[in-house]
Short mmCIF file of C-alpha atoms in Angstrom, two decimals:
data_model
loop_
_atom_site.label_atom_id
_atom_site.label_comp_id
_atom_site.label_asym_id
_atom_site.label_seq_id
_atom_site.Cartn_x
_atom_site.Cartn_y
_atom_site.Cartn_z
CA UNK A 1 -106.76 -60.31 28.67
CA UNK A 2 -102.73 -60.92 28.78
CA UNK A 3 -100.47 -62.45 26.27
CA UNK A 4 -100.93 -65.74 27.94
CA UNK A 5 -104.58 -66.00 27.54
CA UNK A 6 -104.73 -64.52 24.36
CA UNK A 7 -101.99 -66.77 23.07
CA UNK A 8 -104.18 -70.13 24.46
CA UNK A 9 -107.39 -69.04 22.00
CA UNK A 10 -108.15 -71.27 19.09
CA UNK A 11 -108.20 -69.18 15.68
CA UNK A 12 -111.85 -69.03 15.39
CA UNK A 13 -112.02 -67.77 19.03
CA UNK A 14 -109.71 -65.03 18.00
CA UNK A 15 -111.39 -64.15 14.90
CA UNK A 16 -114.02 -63.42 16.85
CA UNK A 17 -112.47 -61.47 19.53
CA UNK A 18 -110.78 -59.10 16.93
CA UNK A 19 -114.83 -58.86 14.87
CA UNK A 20 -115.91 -57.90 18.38
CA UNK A 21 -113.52 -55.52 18.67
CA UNK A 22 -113.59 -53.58 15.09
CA UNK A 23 -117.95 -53.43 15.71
CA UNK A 24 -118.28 -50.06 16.02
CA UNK A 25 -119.81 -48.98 19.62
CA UNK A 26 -123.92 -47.76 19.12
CA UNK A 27 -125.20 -44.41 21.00
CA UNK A 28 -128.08 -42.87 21.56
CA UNK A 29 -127.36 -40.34 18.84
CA UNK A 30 -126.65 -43.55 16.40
CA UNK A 31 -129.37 -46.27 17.68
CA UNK A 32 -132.51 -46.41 19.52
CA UNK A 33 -130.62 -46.74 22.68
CA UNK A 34 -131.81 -44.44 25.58
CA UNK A 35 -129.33 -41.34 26.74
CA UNK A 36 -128.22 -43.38 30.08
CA UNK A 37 -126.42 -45.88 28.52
CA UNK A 38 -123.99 -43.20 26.80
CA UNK A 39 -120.07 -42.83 28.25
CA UNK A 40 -120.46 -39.68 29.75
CA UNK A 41 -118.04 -36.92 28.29
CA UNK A 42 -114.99 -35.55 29.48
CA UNK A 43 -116.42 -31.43 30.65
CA UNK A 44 -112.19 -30.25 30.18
CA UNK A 45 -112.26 -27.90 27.77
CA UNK A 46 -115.83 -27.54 27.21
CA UNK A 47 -118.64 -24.37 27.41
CA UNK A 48 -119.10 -23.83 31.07
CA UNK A 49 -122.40 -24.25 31.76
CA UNK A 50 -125.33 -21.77 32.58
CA UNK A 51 -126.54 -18.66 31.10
CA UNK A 52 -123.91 -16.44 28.61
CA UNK A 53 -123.20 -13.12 29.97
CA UNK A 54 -125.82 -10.67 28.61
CA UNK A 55 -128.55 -13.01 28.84
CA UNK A 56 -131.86 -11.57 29.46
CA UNK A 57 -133.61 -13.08 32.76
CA UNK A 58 -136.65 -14.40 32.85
CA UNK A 59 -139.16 -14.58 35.51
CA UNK A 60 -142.17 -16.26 37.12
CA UNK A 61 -145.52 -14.61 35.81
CA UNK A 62 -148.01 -13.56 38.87
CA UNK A 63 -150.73 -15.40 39.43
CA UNK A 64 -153.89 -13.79 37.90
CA UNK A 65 -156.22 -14.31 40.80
CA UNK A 66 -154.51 -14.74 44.04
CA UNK A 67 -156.33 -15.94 47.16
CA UNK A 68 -155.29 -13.46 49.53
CA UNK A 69 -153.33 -9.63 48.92
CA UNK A 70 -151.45 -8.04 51.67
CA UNK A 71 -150.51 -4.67 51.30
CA UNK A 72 -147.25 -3.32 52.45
CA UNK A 73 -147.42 0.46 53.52
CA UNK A 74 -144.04 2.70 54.88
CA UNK A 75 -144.85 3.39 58.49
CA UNK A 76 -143.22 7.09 58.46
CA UNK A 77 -142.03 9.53 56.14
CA UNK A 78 -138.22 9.17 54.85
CA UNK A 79 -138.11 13.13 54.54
CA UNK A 80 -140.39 14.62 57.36
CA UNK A 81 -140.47 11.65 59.65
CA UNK A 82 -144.46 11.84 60.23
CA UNK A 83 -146.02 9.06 60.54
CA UNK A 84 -148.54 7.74 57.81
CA UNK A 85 -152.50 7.03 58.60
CA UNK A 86 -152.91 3.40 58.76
CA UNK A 87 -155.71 4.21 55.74
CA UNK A 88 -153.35 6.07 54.19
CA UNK A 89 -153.47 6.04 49.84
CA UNK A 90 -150.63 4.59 48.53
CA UNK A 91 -149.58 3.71 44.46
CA UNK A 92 -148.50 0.54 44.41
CA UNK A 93 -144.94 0.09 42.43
CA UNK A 94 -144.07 -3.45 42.83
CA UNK A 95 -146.26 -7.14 43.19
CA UNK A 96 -144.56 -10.51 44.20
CA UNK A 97 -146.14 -13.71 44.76
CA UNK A 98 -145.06 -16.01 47.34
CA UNK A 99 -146.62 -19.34 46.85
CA UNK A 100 -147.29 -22.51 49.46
CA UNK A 101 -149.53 -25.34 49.90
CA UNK A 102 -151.90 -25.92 52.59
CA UNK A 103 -151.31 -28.77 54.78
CA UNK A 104 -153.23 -31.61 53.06
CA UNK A 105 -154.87 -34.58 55.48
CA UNK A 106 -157.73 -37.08 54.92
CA UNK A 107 -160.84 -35.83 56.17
CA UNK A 108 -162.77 -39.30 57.96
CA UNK A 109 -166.38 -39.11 58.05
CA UNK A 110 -167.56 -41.49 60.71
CA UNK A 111 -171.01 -43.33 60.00
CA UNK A 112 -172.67 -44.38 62.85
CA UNK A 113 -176.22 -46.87 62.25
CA UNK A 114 -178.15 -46.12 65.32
CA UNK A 115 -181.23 -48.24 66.69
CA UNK A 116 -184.43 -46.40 68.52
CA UNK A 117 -186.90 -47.48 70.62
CA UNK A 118 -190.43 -47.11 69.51
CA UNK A 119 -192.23 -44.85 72.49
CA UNK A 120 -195.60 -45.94 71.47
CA UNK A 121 -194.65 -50.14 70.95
CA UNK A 122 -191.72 -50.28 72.63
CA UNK A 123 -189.95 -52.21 69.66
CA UNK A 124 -186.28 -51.72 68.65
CA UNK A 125 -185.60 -50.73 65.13
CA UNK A 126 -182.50 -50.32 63.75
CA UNK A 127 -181.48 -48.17 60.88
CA UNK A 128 -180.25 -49.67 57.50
CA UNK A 129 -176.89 -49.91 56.59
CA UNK A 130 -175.40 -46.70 54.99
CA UNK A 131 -173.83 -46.79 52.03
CA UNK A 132 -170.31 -46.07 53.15
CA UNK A 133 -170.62 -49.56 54.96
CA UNK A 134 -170.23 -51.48 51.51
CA UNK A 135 -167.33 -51.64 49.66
CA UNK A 136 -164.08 -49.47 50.07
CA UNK A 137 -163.85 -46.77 53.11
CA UNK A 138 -161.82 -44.75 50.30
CA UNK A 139 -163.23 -41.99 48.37
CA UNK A 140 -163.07 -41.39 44.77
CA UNK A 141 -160.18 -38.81 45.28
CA UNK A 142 -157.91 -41.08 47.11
CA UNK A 143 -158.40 -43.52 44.11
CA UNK A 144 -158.10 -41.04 41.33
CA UNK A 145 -154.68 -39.78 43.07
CA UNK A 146 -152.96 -43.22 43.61
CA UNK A 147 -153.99 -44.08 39.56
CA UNK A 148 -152.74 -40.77 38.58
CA UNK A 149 -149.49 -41.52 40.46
CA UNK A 150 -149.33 -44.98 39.37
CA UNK A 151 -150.13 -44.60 35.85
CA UNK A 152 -148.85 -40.89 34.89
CA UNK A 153 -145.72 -40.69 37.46
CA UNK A 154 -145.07 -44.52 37.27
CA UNK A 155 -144.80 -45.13 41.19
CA UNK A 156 -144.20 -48.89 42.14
CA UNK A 157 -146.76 -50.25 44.81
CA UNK A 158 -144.22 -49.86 46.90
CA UNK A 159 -143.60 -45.89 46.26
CA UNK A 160 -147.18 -45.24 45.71
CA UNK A 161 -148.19 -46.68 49.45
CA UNK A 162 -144.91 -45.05 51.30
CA UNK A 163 -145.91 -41.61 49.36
CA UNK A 164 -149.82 -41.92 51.07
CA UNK A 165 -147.77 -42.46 54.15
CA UNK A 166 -145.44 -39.60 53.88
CA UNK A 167 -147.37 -37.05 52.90
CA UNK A 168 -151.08 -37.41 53.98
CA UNK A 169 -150.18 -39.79 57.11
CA UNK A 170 -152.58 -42.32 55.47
CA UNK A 171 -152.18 -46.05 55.63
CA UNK A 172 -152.62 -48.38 52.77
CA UNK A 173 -151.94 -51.99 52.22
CA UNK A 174 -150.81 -52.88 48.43
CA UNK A 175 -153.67 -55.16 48.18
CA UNK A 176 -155.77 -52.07 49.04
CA UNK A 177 -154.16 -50.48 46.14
CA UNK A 178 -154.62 -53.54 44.13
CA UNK A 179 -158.44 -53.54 44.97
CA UNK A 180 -158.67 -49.36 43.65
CA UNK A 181 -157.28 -49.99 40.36
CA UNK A 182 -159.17 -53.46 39.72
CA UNK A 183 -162.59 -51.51 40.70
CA UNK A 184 -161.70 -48.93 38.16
CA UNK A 185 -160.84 -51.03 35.01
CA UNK A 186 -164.41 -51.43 34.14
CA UNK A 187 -164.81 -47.78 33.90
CA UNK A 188 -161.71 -47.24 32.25
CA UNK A 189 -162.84 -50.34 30.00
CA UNK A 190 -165.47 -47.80 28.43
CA UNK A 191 -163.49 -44.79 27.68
CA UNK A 192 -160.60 -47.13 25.57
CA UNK A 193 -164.04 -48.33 24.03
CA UNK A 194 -164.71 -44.68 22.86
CA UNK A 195 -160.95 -44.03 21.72
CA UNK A 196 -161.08 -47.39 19.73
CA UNK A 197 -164.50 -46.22 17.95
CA UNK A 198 -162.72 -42.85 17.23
CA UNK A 199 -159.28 -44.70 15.82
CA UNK A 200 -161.33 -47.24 13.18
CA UNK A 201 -162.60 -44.03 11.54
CA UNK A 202 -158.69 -42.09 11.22
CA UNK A 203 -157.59 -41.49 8.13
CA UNK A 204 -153.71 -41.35 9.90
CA UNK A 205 -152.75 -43.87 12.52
CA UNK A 206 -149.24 -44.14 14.06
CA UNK A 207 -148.28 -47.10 15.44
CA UNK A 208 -145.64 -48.47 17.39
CA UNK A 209 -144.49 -51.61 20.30
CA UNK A 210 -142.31 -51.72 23.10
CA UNK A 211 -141.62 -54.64 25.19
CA UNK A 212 -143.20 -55.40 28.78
CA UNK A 213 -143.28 -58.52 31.01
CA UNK A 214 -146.66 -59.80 32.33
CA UNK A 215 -146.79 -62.24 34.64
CA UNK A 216 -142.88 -63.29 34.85
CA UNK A 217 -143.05 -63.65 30.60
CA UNK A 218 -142.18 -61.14 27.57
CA UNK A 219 -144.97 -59.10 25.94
CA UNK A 220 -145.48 -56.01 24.46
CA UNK A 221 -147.31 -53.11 24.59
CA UNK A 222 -148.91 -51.67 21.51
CA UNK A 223 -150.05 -48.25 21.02
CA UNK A 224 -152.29 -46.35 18.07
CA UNK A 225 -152.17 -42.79 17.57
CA UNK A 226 -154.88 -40.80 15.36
CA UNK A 227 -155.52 -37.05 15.86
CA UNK A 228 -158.92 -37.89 17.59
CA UNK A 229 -157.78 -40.83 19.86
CA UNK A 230 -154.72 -42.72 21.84
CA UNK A 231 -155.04 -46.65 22.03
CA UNK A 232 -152.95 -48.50 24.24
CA UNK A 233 -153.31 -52.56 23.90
CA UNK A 234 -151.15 -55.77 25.49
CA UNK A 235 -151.06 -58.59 23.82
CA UNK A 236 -148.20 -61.73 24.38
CA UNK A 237 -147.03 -61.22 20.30
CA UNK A 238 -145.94 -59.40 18.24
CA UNK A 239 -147.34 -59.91 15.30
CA UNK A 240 -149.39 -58.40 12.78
CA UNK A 241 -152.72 -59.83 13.60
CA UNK A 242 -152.86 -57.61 17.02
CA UNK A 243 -152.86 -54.54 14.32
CA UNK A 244 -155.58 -56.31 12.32
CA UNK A 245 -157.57 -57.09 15.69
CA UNK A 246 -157.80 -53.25 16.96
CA UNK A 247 -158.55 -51.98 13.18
CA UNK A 248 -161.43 -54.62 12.57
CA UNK A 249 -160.93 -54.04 8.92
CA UNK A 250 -160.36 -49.98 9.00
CA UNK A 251 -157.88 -49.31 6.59
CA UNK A 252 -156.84 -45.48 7.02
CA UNK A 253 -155.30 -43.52 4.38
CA UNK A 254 -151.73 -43.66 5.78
CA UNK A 255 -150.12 -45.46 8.20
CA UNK A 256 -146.93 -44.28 10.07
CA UNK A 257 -144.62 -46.71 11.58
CA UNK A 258 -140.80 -47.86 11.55
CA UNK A 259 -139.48 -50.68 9.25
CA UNK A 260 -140.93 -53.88 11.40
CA UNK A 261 -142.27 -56.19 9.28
CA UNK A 262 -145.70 -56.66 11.08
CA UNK A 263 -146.27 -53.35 10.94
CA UNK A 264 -146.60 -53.39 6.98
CA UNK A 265 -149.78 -53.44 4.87
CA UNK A 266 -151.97 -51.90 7.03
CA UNK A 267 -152.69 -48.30 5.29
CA UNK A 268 -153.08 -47.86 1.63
CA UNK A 269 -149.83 -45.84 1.54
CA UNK A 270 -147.15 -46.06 4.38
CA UNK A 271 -144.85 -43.29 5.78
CA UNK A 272 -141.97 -45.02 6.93
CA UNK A 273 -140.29 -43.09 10.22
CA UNK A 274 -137.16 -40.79 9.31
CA UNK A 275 -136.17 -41.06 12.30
CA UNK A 276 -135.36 -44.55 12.50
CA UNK A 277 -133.27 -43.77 9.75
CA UNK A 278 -131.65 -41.07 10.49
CA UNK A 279 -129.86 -42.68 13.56
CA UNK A 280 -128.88 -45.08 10.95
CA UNK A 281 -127.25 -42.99 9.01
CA UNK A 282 -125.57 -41.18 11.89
CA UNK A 283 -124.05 -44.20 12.60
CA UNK A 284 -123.00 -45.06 9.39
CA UNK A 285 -121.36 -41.36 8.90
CA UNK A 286 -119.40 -41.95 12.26
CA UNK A 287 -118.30 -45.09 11.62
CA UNK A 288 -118.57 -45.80 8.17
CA UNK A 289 -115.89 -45.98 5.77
CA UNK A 290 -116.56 -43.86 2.77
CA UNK A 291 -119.38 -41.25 2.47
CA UNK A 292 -122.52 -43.09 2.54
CA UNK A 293 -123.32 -42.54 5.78
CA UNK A 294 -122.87 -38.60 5.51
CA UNK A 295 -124.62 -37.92 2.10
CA UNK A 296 -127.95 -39.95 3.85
CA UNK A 297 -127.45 -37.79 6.61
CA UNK A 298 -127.72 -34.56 4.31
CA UNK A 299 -130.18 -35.71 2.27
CA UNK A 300 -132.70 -36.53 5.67
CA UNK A 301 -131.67 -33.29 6.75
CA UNK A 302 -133.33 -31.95 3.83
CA UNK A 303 -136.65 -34.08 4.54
CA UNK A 304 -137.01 -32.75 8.05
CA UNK A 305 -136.59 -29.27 6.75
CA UNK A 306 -139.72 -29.73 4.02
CA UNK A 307 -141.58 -31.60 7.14
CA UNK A 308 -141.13 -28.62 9.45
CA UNK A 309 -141.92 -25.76 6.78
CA UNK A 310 -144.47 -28.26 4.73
CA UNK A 311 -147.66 -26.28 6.52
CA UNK A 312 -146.34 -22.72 5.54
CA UNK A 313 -145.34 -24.07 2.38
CA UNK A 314 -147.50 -23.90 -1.65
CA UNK A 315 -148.02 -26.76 -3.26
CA UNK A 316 -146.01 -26.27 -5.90
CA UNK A 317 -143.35 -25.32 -4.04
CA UNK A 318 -143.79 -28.71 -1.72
CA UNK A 319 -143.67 -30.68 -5.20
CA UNK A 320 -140.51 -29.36 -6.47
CA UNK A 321 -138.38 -30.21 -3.31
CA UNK A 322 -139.87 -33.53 -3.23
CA UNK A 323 -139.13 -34.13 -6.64
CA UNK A 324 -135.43 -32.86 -6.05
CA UNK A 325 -135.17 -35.26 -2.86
CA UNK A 326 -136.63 -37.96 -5.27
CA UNK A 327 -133.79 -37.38 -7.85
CA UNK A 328 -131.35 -37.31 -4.65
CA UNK A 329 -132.10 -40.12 -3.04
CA UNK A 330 -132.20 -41.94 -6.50
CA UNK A 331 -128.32 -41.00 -7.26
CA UNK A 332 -127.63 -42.19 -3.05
CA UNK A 333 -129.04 -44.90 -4.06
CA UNK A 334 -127.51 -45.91 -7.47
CA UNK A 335 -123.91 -45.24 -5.98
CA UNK A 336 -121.86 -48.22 -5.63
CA UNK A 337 -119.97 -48.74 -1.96
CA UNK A 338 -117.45 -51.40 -0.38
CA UNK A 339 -118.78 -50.20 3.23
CA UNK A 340 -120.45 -52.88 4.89
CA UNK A 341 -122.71 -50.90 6.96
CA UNK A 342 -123.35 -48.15 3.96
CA UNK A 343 -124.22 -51.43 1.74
CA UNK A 344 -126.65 -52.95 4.73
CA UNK A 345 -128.19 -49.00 4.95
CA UNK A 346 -128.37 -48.48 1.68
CA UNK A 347 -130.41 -51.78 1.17
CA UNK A 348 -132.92 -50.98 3.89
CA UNK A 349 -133.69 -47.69 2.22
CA UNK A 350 -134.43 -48.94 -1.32
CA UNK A 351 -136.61 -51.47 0.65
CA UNK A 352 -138.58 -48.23 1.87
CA UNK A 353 -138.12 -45.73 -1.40
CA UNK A 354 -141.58 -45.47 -1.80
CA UNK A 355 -142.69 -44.38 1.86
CA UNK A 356 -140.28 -41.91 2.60
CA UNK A 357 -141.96 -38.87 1.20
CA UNK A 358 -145.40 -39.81 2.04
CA UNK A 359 -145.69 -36.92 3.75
CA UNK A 360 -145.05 -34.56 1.25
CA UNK A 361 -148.72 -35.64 -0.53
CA UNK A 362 -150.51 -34.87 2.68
CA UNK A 363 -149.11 -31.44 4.00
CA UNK A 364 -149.82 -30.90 7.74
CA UNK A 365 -151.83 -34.14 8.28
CA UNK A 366 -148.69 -36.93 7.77
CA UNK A 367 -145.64 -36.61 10.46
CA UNK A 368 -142.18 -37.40 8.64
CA UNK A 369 -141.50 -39.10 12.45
CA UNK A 370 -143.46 -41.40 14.62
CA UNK A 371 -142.15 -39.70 17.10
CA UNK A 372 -145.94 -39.25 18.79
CA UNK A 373 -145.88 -43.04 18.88
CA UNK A 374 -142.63 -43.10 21.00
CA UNK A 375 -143.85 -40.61 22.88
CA UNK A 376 -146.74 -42.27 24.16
CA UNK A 377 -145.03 -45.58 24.75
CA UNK A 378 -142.08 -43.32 26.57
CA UNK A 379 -144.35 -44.00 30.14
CA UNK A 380 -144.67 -47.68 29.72
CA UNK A 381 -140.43 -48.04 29.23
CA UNK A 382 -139.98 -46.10 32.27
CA UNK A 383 -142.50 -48.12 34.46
CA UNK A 384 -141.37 -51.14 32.77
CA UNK A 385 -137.64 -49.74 33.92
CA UNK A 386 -139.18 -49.45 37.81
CA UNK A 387 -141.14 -52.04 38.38
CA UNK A 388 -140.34 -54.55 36.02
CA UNK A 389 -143.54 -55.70 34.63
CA UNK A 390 -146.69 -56.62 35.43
CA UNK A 391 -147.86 -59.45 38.41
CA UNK A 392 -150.88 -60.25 36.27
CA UNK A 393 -152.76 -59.66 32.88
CA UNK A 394 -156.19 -57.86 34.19
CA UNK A 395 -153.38 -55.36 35.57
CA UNK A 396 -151.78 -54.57 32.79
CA UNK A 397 -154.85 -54.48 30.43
CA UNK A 398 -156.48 -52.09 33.04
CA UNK A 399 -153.45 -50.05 32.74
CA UNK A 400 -153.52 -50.01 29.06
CA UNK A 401 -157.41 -48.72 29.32
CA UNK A 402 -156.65 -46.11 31.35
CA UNK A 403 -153.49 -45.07 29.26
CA UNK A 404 -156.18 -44.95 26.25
CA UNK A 405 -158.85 -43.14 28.18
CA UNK A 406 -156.43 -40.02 29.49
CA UNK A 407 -154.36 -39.68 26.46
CA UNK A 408 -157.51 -39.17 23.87
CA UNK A 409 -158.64 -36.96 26.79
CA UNK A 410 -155.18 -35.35 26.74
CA UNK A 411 -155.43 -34.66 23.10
CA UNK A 412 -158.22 -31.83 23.93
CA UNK A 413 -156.17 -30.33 26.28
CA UNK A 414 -157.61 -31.98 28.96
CA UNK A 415 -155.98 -32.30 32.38
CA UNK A 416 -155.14 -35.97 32.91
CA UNK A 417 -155.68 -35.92 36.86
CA UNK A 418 -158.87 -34.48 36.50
CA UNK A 419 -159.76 -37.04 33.64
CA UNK A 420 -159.45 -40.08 35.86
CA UNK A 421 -161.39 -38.08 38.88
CA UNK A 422 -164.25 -37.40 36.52
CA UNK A 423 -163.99 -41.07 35.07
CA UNK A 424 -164.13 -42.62 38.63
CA UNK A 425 -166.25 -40.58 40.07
CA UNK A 426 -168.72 -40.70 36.98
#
């Protein structure tokens, strides 16, 4: 804006122009927003990149069971210039893999129902329909691959159908696409079953919701995590009654969450996420104006280092640096500051004082983050990034199903493409 235009504002208007201008600017090092949004920094003066001189390389491992070995034997001697037998025993002194896929096409199976004249009547009978005559003409791996690459690499209908066309020459309408994952939610309907079963009977759930648009409106996508089981739900609110719907009345010992309100009340203790916080008080530290900010900062630095080392750790050792970053966070807390945002902090963490160090009472069992929550959620903000939502509920419920069924499989080290092949083909 010039002088002119800035001269023409009414006082309030200016007021808030110069608010606007003193609000300190959010990261994703201060705030929950992602790593794209950040001003990218000037490189002039910085580390080059790459390794540092000295470094030791490392190197692909050879494959323990490679499908074919070709030996590589010197045709004449170096010294003599004899030739060597073609049979000739050699020690071998060096092994490299070279590594390529095979070309990969569908393979069509052509049914053909045939009709025969009886010899001895002279009647025409045909035979029945096979079975490849109902339903789809596409197998179980062609569906298992385009939910895998829906689902796990978030491809848009779009993508997913031009990839079938690129790389195995196949054609397939979206509506064809459609049609694979709406035959597969009913199987996918059984293992979220399983995972939900498995969640009511955790003693520590993690819990977390993103947003997501179904059907042109806002929702959001909830997600439970135990040790034993992943459970991905939709639902249009976000309130607390979608927590008490998947629980039925399960109370675990702990639950793990950030600050929301709806997410209170649902464990008999509560680990508030340290996380959450600890962007906070980055912020505050960067662009506070006293010291608030940085003695939080410290003082979660501490947490994180009991919450790394808690497993390793006695008991009585885990007791006495809680009760040190008890008697901390107390004197934090009592101090008096002028700082807006160190007063607005500082409030938010007396509102939490007694779930910060849940974690301390169950070593190796409660995470001081729920980090595993964002994790699992991190899928659904990228698709929701791509393609913008979902054209219909049953789609995104289906999605949600399947989410559930590969990440409890996931959880056992299971591979997640072979998960949905084995549920689909079950």
């Amino acid at each position: 804006m010039n002088r002119e235009e800035l001269e023409g504002l009414t006082k309030p208007e200016l007021v808030e122009l110069v608010l606007r201008l003193q609000h300190p600017e959010k990261t994703s090092r201060t705030s929950s927003k992602p790593p794209s949004t950040d001003r990218k920094a000037k490189r002039e003066g910085s580390r080059p990149g790459g390794a540092k001189h000295g470094h030791k390389g490392h190197f692909r491992n050879l494959a323990e069971k490679p499908d074919i070995v070709e030996d590589h034997r010197p045709t004449h001697c170096h010294h003599c210039g004899l030739p060597f037998a073609e049979d000739e025993a050699g020690a071998v002194i060096g092994e490299y893999d070279e590594i390529d896929l095979p070309e990969v096409k569908p393979i069509v199976k052509r049914h053909r129902r045939l009709k025969c004249r009886c010899a001895t009547c002279g009647k025409k009978t045909a035979a029945p329909l096979p079975q490849a005559a109902h339903g789809t003409p596409f197998g179980m791996r062609i569906h298992a691959l385009a939910l895998y690459l829906k689902s796990n690499q978030l491809f848009s209908y779009e993508r997913l159908q031009g990839a079938f066309a690129d790389l195995f020459g196949l054609t397939l309408s979206q509506g064809a696409l459609m049609n694979m994952f709406q035959r597969a939610a009913p199987v996918f309907a059984a293992g979220r079953d399983n995972a939900l079963t498995a969640l009511r009977r955790a003693d520590v759930v993690a819990c977390d919701e993103t947003g997501v648009r179904i059907e042109g409106c806002n929702a959001y996508q909830w997600v439970f995590c135990s040790a034993e089981a992943v459970v991905h739900t939709t639902d249009f609110t976000r309130a607390g009654q979608v927590v008490r719907d998947i629980m039925n009345g399960h109370q675990p010992e702990v639950w793990i969450s950030d600050r929301y309100t709806a997410q209170q009340g649902h464990g008999r203790l509560h680990q508030t996420c340290l996380a959450h916080l600890d962007r906070k008080a980055r912020f505050v530290a960067e662009n506070g104006s006293d010291l608030t900010g940085m003695r939080l900062q410290f003082w979660l630095d501490r947490a994180f280092d009991l919450a790394r080392d808690i497993a390793e750790l006695a008991a009585s050792t885990v007791k006495s640096r809680k009760r040190k970053l008890e008697r901390d966070l107390d004197a934090i807390l009592a101090s008096v500051t002028d700082c807006p945002l160190g007063s607005e902090l500082l409030g938010q963490i007396r509102r939490a004082r007694d779930q910060l160090l849940t974690f301390c009472d169950f070593a190796g069992k409660v995470d001081a983050t729920n980090n595993v929550s964002e994790r699992a959620l991190r899928p659904s903000v990228i698709q929701r990034k791509v393609t913008n939502g979902y054209r219909a509920k049953w789609a995104a419920d289906a999605e949600a199903a399947m989410r559930s069924t590969v990440d409890t499989a996931r959880l056992s080290g299971c591979n997640p493409f072979q998960t949905i092949l084995g549920t689909v083909s079950a």
